C-alpha cells in the first residue's frame, strides 16, 4: 500500500504557533487525491527553519526512511517551502536529495510538485522554488529585524519585551515594568546581607529555609521545566534558590535602575541605591580575585557570639563606615544587638595581650619558647 508523509514545522520564535492547521489542511488535500488515513504518516516539530537538517529530529527521521526504505513514501506534503527550511542552501539540498530518491514533494501554497508525472525532475518548478526559497529567507530576516526594532522601541519606553521579568519586577496592564513590592523586600535583604558579609550560598540556603519561592516557583508552579537534557525535568514549584541565582541578582544592573537591552541602557525604577549595588559588586570582585597575601585576618573570627540571639559574630565591612564585627542574624530576622567596631575591640585585645605578665616574661626570655 502506497504511503505519503506530511511534514509540518513551526518556529520556536512564536510560542503560540501549533501544527494543527498545517496537518489538517494537508490531510484534506491528500484525501482528495484518493488516500485514506492509514496511508498518511505525520512528522511534526517545533524548531527554527535555520537549523541544519541533522539538528531537526523529525525531518532527519523522515529523510532516513526515504533513504533506507526506497519507495516507502510516494510523496511528501508541505504547506509552503519555508516549512521545509529557511536557509536557502540547506533547503535546496533537501529538495534535491528527495528528487534523487524519486520522492515527490508536493507544496500546497503555491501548488507545486518537484517531479513530473513520469518521475523526472521538474526543472521549471525547481527554478521557481529557488526564487521562493530566497524570498522566504528575505522575509524571515526582515520580520526578525522588525521584531527586534519593535522590541527595542518597547524597551526604550520602559516596557517589557517578554513575559519573564527579573525577580523583584513585574509589569502593569500597559506593559510597563514596575517593582513587585513583595519581591522588593527579598532583593533588599539579599543586597543588605551580602554587603554585611554573608555569602551567596548562605543567603540562598536561608531563603530556602524561609520557604521564599523563586520566580519560577511563583509564575510556573505546575509547569514541567527542563534546563538540561542530562537532568530530569522538574516542576516549577520545586525550583529552589541557589548561590548562582543570588550572584546573578547581585550583578544585574536593573536593581540600581539600569536595564540592559541589546547595547542600550534603559532607566528603570531602582530597588537598591547605586552606592549599595556598586559596593556589593566591588565586594564580589574582591572575593573572586582574592590574594592570600592581602587577605585580612579577623582576630576574633568565630570567637564571639551575639548576646541577644546567640548567633556567631563575623568580621565584615559596612557601606560608608568602618570594619565591624556583626551578628549573622541579618537575613532571617535582625536582632537588636549593635555591631562592634573592629579597630576598637581589637585595639583593646592587643592592649590586654601586650600588658599581660605572661607575654612580658616570654619577651624577656624568648629562647624558652624553643625548648
Tab-separated table of C-alpha atoms in Angstrom:
chain	number	residue	atom	x	y	z
A	1	UNK	CA	0.000	0.000	0.000
A	2	UNK	CA	1.440	3.369	-1.062
A	3	UNK	CA	2.164	5.778	1.748
A	4	UNK	CA	2.597	9.526	1.883
A	5	UNK	CA	4.061	11.795	4.537
A	6	UNK	CA	3.131	15.148	5.997
A	7	UNK	CA	5.946	17.330	7.295
A	8	UNK	CA	4.819	20.264	9.442
A	9	UNK	CA	7.130	22.672	11.230
A	10	UNK	CA	6.543	25.726	13.368
A	11	UNK	CA	9.154	28.168	14.544
A	12	UNK	CA	10.356	28.472	18.131
A	13	UNK	CA	10.056	32.260	17.782
A	14	UNK	CA	6.291	32.188	18.318
A	15	UNK	CA	5.160	30.065	21.235
A	16	UNK	CA	1.515	30.331	20.067
A	17	UNK	CA	2.104	28.522	16.769
A	18	UNK	CA	0.847	24.978	16.512
A	19	UNK	CA	0.902	22.196	13.913
A	20	UNK	CA	-2.824	21.515	13.645
A	21	UNK	CA	-3.603	23.938	10.847
A	22	UNK	CA	-0.837	22.615	8.591
A	23	UNK	CA	-1.691	18.976	9.307
A	24	UNK	CA	-5.439	19.478	8.812
A	25	UNK	CA	-5.044	21.410	5.552
A	26	UNK	CA	-2.620	18.862	4.098
A	27	UNK	CA	-4.726	15.899	5.230
A	28	UNK	CA	-7.715	17.266	3.259
A	29	UNK	CA	-5.561	17.673	0.143
A	30	UNK	CA	-4.160	14.146	0.472
A	31	UNK	CA	-7.589	12.545	0.992
A	32	UNK	CA	-8.943	14.416	-2.035
A	33	UNK	CA	-6.152	12.706	-4.003
A	34	UNK	CA	-7.567	9.276	-3.069
A	35	UNK	CA	-5.538	8.360	0.030
A	36	UNK	CA	-7.006	7.197	3.330
A	37	UNK	CA	-5.974	7.920	6.928
A	38	UNK	CA	-3.927	4.719	7.262
A	39	UNK	CA	-1.700	5.758	4.368
A	40	UNK	CA	-0.622	9.026	5.959
A	41	UNK	CA	2.392	9.354	8.267
A	42	UNK	CA	2.865	12.665	10.069
A	43	UNK	CA	6.145	14.298	11.088
A	44	UNK	CA	5.950	17.490	13.156
A	45	UNK	CA	8.464	19.557	15.080
A	46	UNK	CA	8.828	22.922	16.720
A	47	UNK	CA	12.227	24.227	15.680
A	48	UNK	CA	13.851	27.037	13.742
A	49	UNK	CA	13.924	26.611	9.969
A	50	UNK	CA	17.518	27.835	10.018
A	51	UNK	CA	18.710	24.756	11.896
A	52	UNK	CA	20.737	22.200	9.984
A	53	UNK	CA	18.914	19.051	8.858
A	54	UNK	CA	20.840	16.896	11.340
A	55	UNK	CA	19.655	19.187	14.145
A	56	UNK	CA	15.985	18.681	13.220
A	57	UNK	CA	14.994	15.217	14.538
A	58	UNK	CA	11.705	14.697	12.674
A	59	UNK	CA	12.995	15.919	9.314
A	60	UNK	CA	16.051	13.697	9.739
A	61	UNK	CA	13.864	10.700	10.650
A	62	UNK	CA	11.652	11.222	7.589
A	63	UNK	CA	14.632	11.573	5.219
A	64	UNK	CA	16.293	8.486	6.726
A	65	UNK	CA	13.155	6.433	5.989
A	66	UNK	CA	13.249	7.663	2.390
A	67	UNK	CA	16.891	6.583	2.034
A	68	UNK	CA	16.833	3.282	3.920
A	69	UNK	CA	13.446	2.137	2.596
A	70	UNK	CA	13.142	3.154	-1.071
A	71	UNK	CA	9.587	3.872	-2.269
A	72	UNK	CA	8.258	3.815	1.324
A	73	UNK	CA	6.744	7.248	0.633
A	74	UNK	CA	5.302	8.005	-2.757
A	75	UNK	CA	5.143	11.681	-1.869
A	76	UNK	CA	5.793	14.195	0.892
A	77	UNK	CA	3.408	17.082	1.516
A	78	UNK	CA	4.252	20.502	2.987
A	79	UNK	CA	2.161	23.691	3.128
A	80	UNK	CA	4.899	26.000	1.834
A	81	UNK	CA	8.598	25.756	1.052
A	82	UNK	CA	9.575	27.705	4.191
A	83	UNK	CA	8.214	24.806	6.313
A	84	UNK	CA	10.948	22.634	4.830
A	85	UNK	CA	13.559	25.199	5.805
A	86	UNK	CA	14.591	28.854	5.897
A	87	UNK	CA	18.256	28.519	4.991
A	88	UNK	CA	18.384	28.685	1.148
A	89	UNK	CA	21.327	26.325	0.685
A	90	UNK	CA	20.073	23.700	3.172
A	91	UNK	CA	16.539	23.796	1.760
A	92	UNK	CA	17.736	23.408	-1.843
A	93	UNK	CA	19.926	20.473	-0.801
A	94	UNK	CA	16.956	18.774	0.908
A	95	UNK	CA	14.760	19.179	-2.180
A	96	UNK	CA	17.499	17.798	-4.431
A	97	UNK	CA	18.018	14.908	-2.006
A	98	UNK	CA	14.338	13.940	-2.296
A	99	UNK	CA	14.461	14.354	-6.048
A	100	UNK	CA	17.427	11.960	-6.300
A	101	UNK	CA	15.428	9.441	-4.245
A	102	UNK	CA	12.476	9.846	-6.655
A	103	UNK	CA	10.236	11.100	-3.842
A	104	UNK	CA	7.677	13.632	-4.995
A	105	UNK	CA	7.488	16.842	-2.937
A	106	UNK	CA	4.048	18.478	-3.041
A	107	UNK	CA	3.766	22.103	-1.906
A	108	UNK	CA	0.240	23.409	-1.356
A	109	UNK	CA	0.989	27.153	-1.365
A	110	UNK	CA	1.583	27.777	-4.179
A	111	UNK	CA	0.595	24.387	-5.692
A	112	UNK	CA	3.891	22.916	-6.953
A	113	UNK	CA	5.356	19.428	-7.422
A	114	UNK	CA	9.075	18.775	-7.796
A	115	UNK	CA	8.714	15.754	-10.136
A	116	UNK	CA	6.885	15.426	-13.448
A	117	UNK	CA	4.206	12.718	-13.919
A	118	UNK	CA	6.871	10.364	-15.385
A	119	UNK	CA	9.059	10.813	-12.252
A	120	UNK	CA	11.729	13.078	-13.712
A	121	UNK	CA	12.962	16.369	-12.264
A	122	UNK	CA	10.643	19.290	-12.942
A	123	UNK	CA	13.189	21.953	-13.874
A	124	UNK	CA	10.714	24.827	-14.084
A	125	UNK	CA	9.372	24.076	-10.587
A	126	UNK	CA	12.899	23.806	-9.190
A	127	UNK	CA	13.696	27.203	-10.688
A	128	UNK	CA	10.546	28.702	-9.134
A	129	UNK	CA	11.360	27.107	-5.774
A	130	UNK	CA	14.850	28.597	-5.864
A	131	UNK	CA	13.300	32.058	-6.080
A	132	UNK	CA	10.679	31.219	-3.408
A	133	UNK	CA	13.386	29.956	-1.057
A	134	UNK	CA	15.359	33.192	-1.402
A	135	UNK	CA	12.212	35.243	-0.764
A	136	UNK	CA	11.418	33.118	2.306
A	137	UNK	CA	14.874	33.884	3.666
A	138	UNK	CA	14.473	37.624	2.983
A	139	UNK	CA	11.009	37.603	4.589
A	140	UNK	CA	12.272	35.836	7.722
A	141	UNK	CA	15.207	38.206	8.149
A	142	UNK	CA	13.000	41.268	7.549
A	143	UNK	CA	10.469	40.037	10.102
A	144	UNK	CA	13.237	39.384	12.608
A	145	UNK	CA	14.614	42.906	12.077
A	146	UNK	CA	11.151	44.435	12.539
A	147	UNK	CA	10.546	42.406	15.679
A	148	UNK	CA	13.907	43.463	17.109
A	149	UNK	CA	13.151	47.095	16.274
A	150	UNK	CA	9.702	46.838	17.855
A	151	UNK	CA	11.130	45.246	20.993
A	152	UNK	CA	13.802	47.944	21.238
A	153	UNK	CA	11.126	50.643	20.951
A	154	UNK	CA	9.132	48.994	23.734
A	155	UNK	CA	12.241	48.590	25.874
A	156	UNK	CA	13.241	52.241	25.444
A	157	UNK	CA	9.797	53.239	26.728
A	158	UNK	CA	10.333	51.134	29.844
A	159	UNK	CA	8.004	48.382	28.675
A	160	UNK	CA	8.539	44.639	28.844
A	161	UNK	CA	9.784	42.761	25.774
A	162	UNK	CA	8.777	39.326	27.072
A	163	UNK	CA	6.740	37.708	29.826
A	164	UNK	CA	9.727	36.953	32.063
A	165	UNK	CA	10.808	39.761	34.390
A	166	UNK	CA	13.791	39.586	36.756
A	167	UNK	CA	12.982	38.767	40.369
A	168	UNK	CA	11.752	41.973	42.029
A	169	UNK	CA	9.923	43.256	38.958
A	170	UNK	CA	6.650	42.667	37.158
A	171	UNK	CA	4.643	44.549	34.519
A	172	UNK	CA	1.396	46.505	34.690
A	173	UNK	CA	-1.614	46.174	32.371
A	174	UNK	CA	0.024	48.534	29.853
A	175	UNK	CA	3.241	46.519	29.750
A	176	UNK	CA	5.396	48.927	31.753
A	177	UNK	CA	7.991	47.340	34.045
A	178	UNK	CA	7.220	48.069	37.692
A	179	UNK	CA	8.517	46.864	41.047
A	180	UNK	CA	6.883	43.867	42.692
A	181	UNK	CA	6.577	45.108	46.258
A	182	UNK	CA	6.680	41.634	47.837
A	183	UNK	CA	9.799	40.667	45.897
A	184	UNK	CA	11.401	44.057	46.573
A	185	UNK	CA	11.800	43.069	50.233
A	186	UNK	CA	13.753	39.934	49.300
A	187	UNK	CA	16.010	41.831	46.882
A	188	UNK	CA	16.776	44.411	49.568
A	189	UNK	CA	17.557	41.627	52.048
A	190	UNK	CA	19.893	39.920	49.560
A	191	UNK	CA	21.923	43.081	48.965
A	192	UNK	CA	21.908	44.033	52.643
A	193	UNK	CA	23.063	40.569	53.675
A	194	UNK	CA	25.791	40.420	51.042
A	195	UNK	CA	27.194	43.842	51.906
A	196	UNK	CA	27.193	42.673	55.511
A	197	UNK	CA	29.491	39.798	54.609
A	198	UNK	CA	27.043	36.901	54.279
A	199	UNK	CA	27.973	34.746	51.269
A	200	UNK	CA	25.704	33.859	48.363
A	201	UNK	CA	25.465	30.201	49.381
A	202	UNK	CA	24.302	31.101	52.887
A	203	UNK	CA	21.816	33.629	51.501
A	204	UNK	CA	20.336	31.018	49.135
A	205	UNK	CA	20.132	28.428	51.907
A	206	UNK	CA	18.405	30.891	54.210
A	207	UNK	CA	15.842	31.880	51.570
A	208	UNK	CA	15.029	28.202	51.040
A	209	UNK	CA	14.715	27.650	54.785
A	210	UNK	CA	12.349	30.626	54.942
A	211	UNK	CA	10.360	28.982	52.086
A	212	UNK	CA	10.657	32.092	49.912
A	213	UNK	CA	9.515	30.983	46.425
A	214	UNK	CA	11.730	31.641	43.415
A	215	UNK	CA	10.363	33.484	40.381
A	216	UNK	CA	9.662	30.237	38.506
A	217	UNK	CA	8.069	28.681	41.569
A	218	UNK	CA	5.641	31.611	41.656
A	219	UNK	CA	4.913	32.052	37.950
A	220	UNK	CA	5.062	28.430	36.714
A	221	UNK	CA	4.396	26.238	39.773
A	222	UNK	CA	2.896	23.296	37.869
A	223	UNK	CA	4.812	23.573	34.596
A	224	UNK	CA	7.340	20.852	33.804
A	225	UNK	CA	10.706	22.522	33.152
A	226	UNK	CA	13.793	21.041	31.538
A	227	UNK	CA	17.007	23.099	31.692
A	228	UNK	CA	19.435	20.392	30.626
A	229	UNK	CA	18.988	17.176	28.652
A	230	UNK	CA	21.112	15.279	31.172
A	231	UNK	CA	18.962	16.439	34.108
A	232	UNK	CA	15.401	15.132	34.666
A	233	UNK	CA	12.543	17.605	34.203
A	234	UNK	CA	11.305	19.386	37.301
A	235	UNK	CA	8.087	21.230	38.139
A	236	UNK	CA	8.303	24.973	38.714
A	237	UNK	CA	7.367	24.826	42.392
A	238	UNK	CA	10.409	22.603	43.021
A	239	UNK	CA	12.905	25.220	41.776
A	240	UNK	CA	14.973	26.421	44.739
A	241	UNK	CA	17.328	29.299	45.395
A	242	UNK	CA	20.994	28.655	44.592
A	243	UNK	CA	24.180	30.652	45.056
A	244	UNK	CA	24.314	31.103	41.269
A	245	UNK	CA	20.883	32.746	41.212
A	246	UNK	CA	21.850	35.042	44.085
A	247	UNK	CA	25.055	36.045	42.285
A	248	UNK	CA	23.088	36.817	39.124
A	249	UNK	CA	20.884	39.151	41.135
A	250	UNK	CA	23.885	40.890	42.680
A	251	UNK	CA	25.421	41.702	39.284
A	252	UNK	CA	22.191	42.626	37.418
A	253	UNK	CA	22.274	46.408	36.960
A	254	UNK	CA	18.481	46.585	36.757
A	255	UNK	CA	18.419	46.657	40.563
A	256	UNK	CA	20.199	50.012	40.597
A	257	UNK	CA	17.875	51.303	37.878
A	258	UNK	CA	19.820	50.419	34.706
A	259	UNK	CA	18.136	47.820	32.494
A	260	UNK	CA	20.391	46.456	29.746
A	261	UNK	CA	18.778	45.672	26.398
A	262	UNK	CA	20.995	44.897	23.419
A	263	UNK	CA	23.557	47.722	23.610
A	264	UNK	CA	21.214	50.195	25.292
A	265	UNK	CA	20.923	51.168	28.952
A	266	UNK	CA	17.332	51.990	29.891
A	267	UNK	CA	16.400	53.776	33.144
A	268	UNK	CA	14.142	51.706	35.416
A	269	UNK	CA	12.918	52.386	38.951
A	270	UNK	CA	15.712	51.032	41.202
A	271	UNK	CA	15.282	48.734	44.184
A	272	UNK	CA	18.656	49.484	45.780
A	273	UNK	CA	20.834	52.583	45.601
A	274	UNK	CA	23.695	52.783	43.126
A	275	UNK	CA	26.081	53.010	46.101
A	276	UNK	CA	24.841	49.729	47.596
A	277	UNK	CA	24.881	47.964	44.209
A	278	UNK	CA	28.382	49.160	43.328
A	279	UNK	CA	29.703	48.279	46.780
A	280	UNK	CA	28.350	44.716	46.532
A	281	UNK	CA	29.875	44.320	43.087
A	282	UNK	CA	33.253	45.546	44.264
A	283	UNK	CA	32.973	43.105	47.147
A	284	UNK	CA	32.091	40.321	44.703
A	285	UNK	CA	35.089	41.161	42.518
A	286	UNK	CA	37.404	41.217	45.511
A	287	UNK	CA	36.204	37.743	46.520
A	288	UNK	CA	36.813	36.425	43.014
A	289	UNK	CA	40.342	37.911	42.899
A	290	UNK	CA	41.288	37.268	46.497
A	291	UNK	CA	45.025	37.305	47.179
A	292	UNK	CA	46.170	35.333	50.204
A	293	UNK	CA	48.964	37.867	50.846
A	294	UNK	CA	46.455	40.705	51.236
A	295	UNK	CA	43.681	38.777	52.933
A	296	UNK	CA	42.571	40.436	56.147
A	297	UNK	CA	42.652	38.148	59.169
A	298	UNK	CA	39.993	38.866	61.745
A	299	UNK	CA	41.471	38.357	65.184
A	300	UNK	CA	38.189	37.327	66.835
A	301	UNK	CA	36.641	35.464	63.908
A	302	UNK	CA	34.173	32.799	65.170
A	303	UNK	CA	35.207	33.525	68.791
A	304	UNK	CA	32.460	35.932	69.863
A	305	UNK	CA	28.709	35.435	69.864
A	306	UNK	CA	25.735	37.753	69.986
A	307	UNK	CA	24.417	38.379	73.468
A	308	UNK	CA	20.830	38.719	72.185
A	309	UNK	CA	20.342	35.791	69.795
A	310	UNK	CA	23.450	33.673	70.348
A	311	UNK	CA	24.500	33.669	66.676
A	312	UNK	CA	28.176	33.944	65.808
A	313	UNK	CA	29.731	37.334	65.048
A	314	UNK	CA	31.701	37.698	61.813
A	315	UNK	CA	34.039	40.383	60.575
A	316	UNK	CA	32.771	42.497	57.672
A	317	UNK	CA	32.697	45.969	56.205
A	318	UNK	CA	29.687	48.264	56.407
A	319	UNK	CA	28.976	50.536	53.455
A	320	UNK	CA	30.215	54.052	54.191
A	321	UNK	CA	31.547	53.046	57.589
A	322	UNK	CA	34.251	51.113	59.382
A	323	UNK	CA	35.053	47.431	59.561
A	324	UNK	CA	32.906	45.783	62.241
A	325	UNK	CA	32.051	42.510	63.904
A	326	UNK	CA	28.362	41.944	63.226
A	327	UNK	CA	25.706	39.398	64.167
A	328	UNK	CA	24.893	36.989	61.297
A	329	UNK	CA	21.144	37.120	62.002
A	330	UNK	CA	20.619	39.926	59.477
A	331	UNK	CA	18.851	37.873	56.802
A	332	UNK	CA	16.395	35.836	58.853
A	333	UNK	CA	15.479	38.385	61.496
A	334	UNK	CA	17.659	41.274	62.588
A	335	UNK	CA	18.241	41.167	66.326
A	336	UNK	CA	18.660	44.345	68.386
A	337	UNK	CA	22.364	43.921	69.104
A	338	UNK	CA	24.642	46.563	67.597
A	339	UNK	CA	27.823	45.981	65.597
A	340	UNK	CA	31.222	46.225	67.279
A	341	UNK	CA	33.906	48.411	65.730
A	342	UNK	CA	36.805	46.129	64.754
A	343	UNK	CA	39.543	48.711	65.333
A	344	UNK	CA	38.228	49.490	68.811
A	345	UNK	CA	37.793	45.946	70.116
A	346	UNK	CA	40.989	44.569	68.547
A	347	UNK	CA	42.972	47.501	69.930
A	348	UNK	CA	41.656	46.610	73.372
A	349	UNK	CA	42.559	42.936	72.894
A	350	UNK	CA	46.060	43.798	71.685
A	351	UNK	CA	46.471	46.125	74.669
A	352	UNK	CA	45.437	43.403	77.108
A	353	UNK	CA	47.813	40.902	75.485
A	354	UNK	CA	50.752	43.271	75.435
A	355	UNK	CA	50.214	44.206	79.086
A	356	UNK	CA	49.911	40.614	80.304
A	357	UNK	CA	52.636	39.302	82.631
A	358	UNK	CA	52.949	36.060	80.642
A	359	UNK	CA	53.730	37.872	77.417
A	360	UNK	CA	56.262	40.180	79.123
A	361	UNK	CA	58.100	37.212	80.662
A	362	UNK	CA	58.122	35.466	77.257
A	363	UNK	CA	59.604	38.510	75.582
A	364	UNK	CA	62.302	38.715	78.270
A	365	UNK	CA	63.295	35.038	77.700
A	366	UNK	CA	62.394	34.220	74.051
A	367	UNK	CA	64.701	31.149	73.978
A	368	UNK	CA	62.363	29.347	76.368
A	369	UNK	CA	59.754	29.190	73.556
A	370	UNK	CA	62.145	26.989	71.573
A	371	UNK	CA	62.776	24.401	74.276
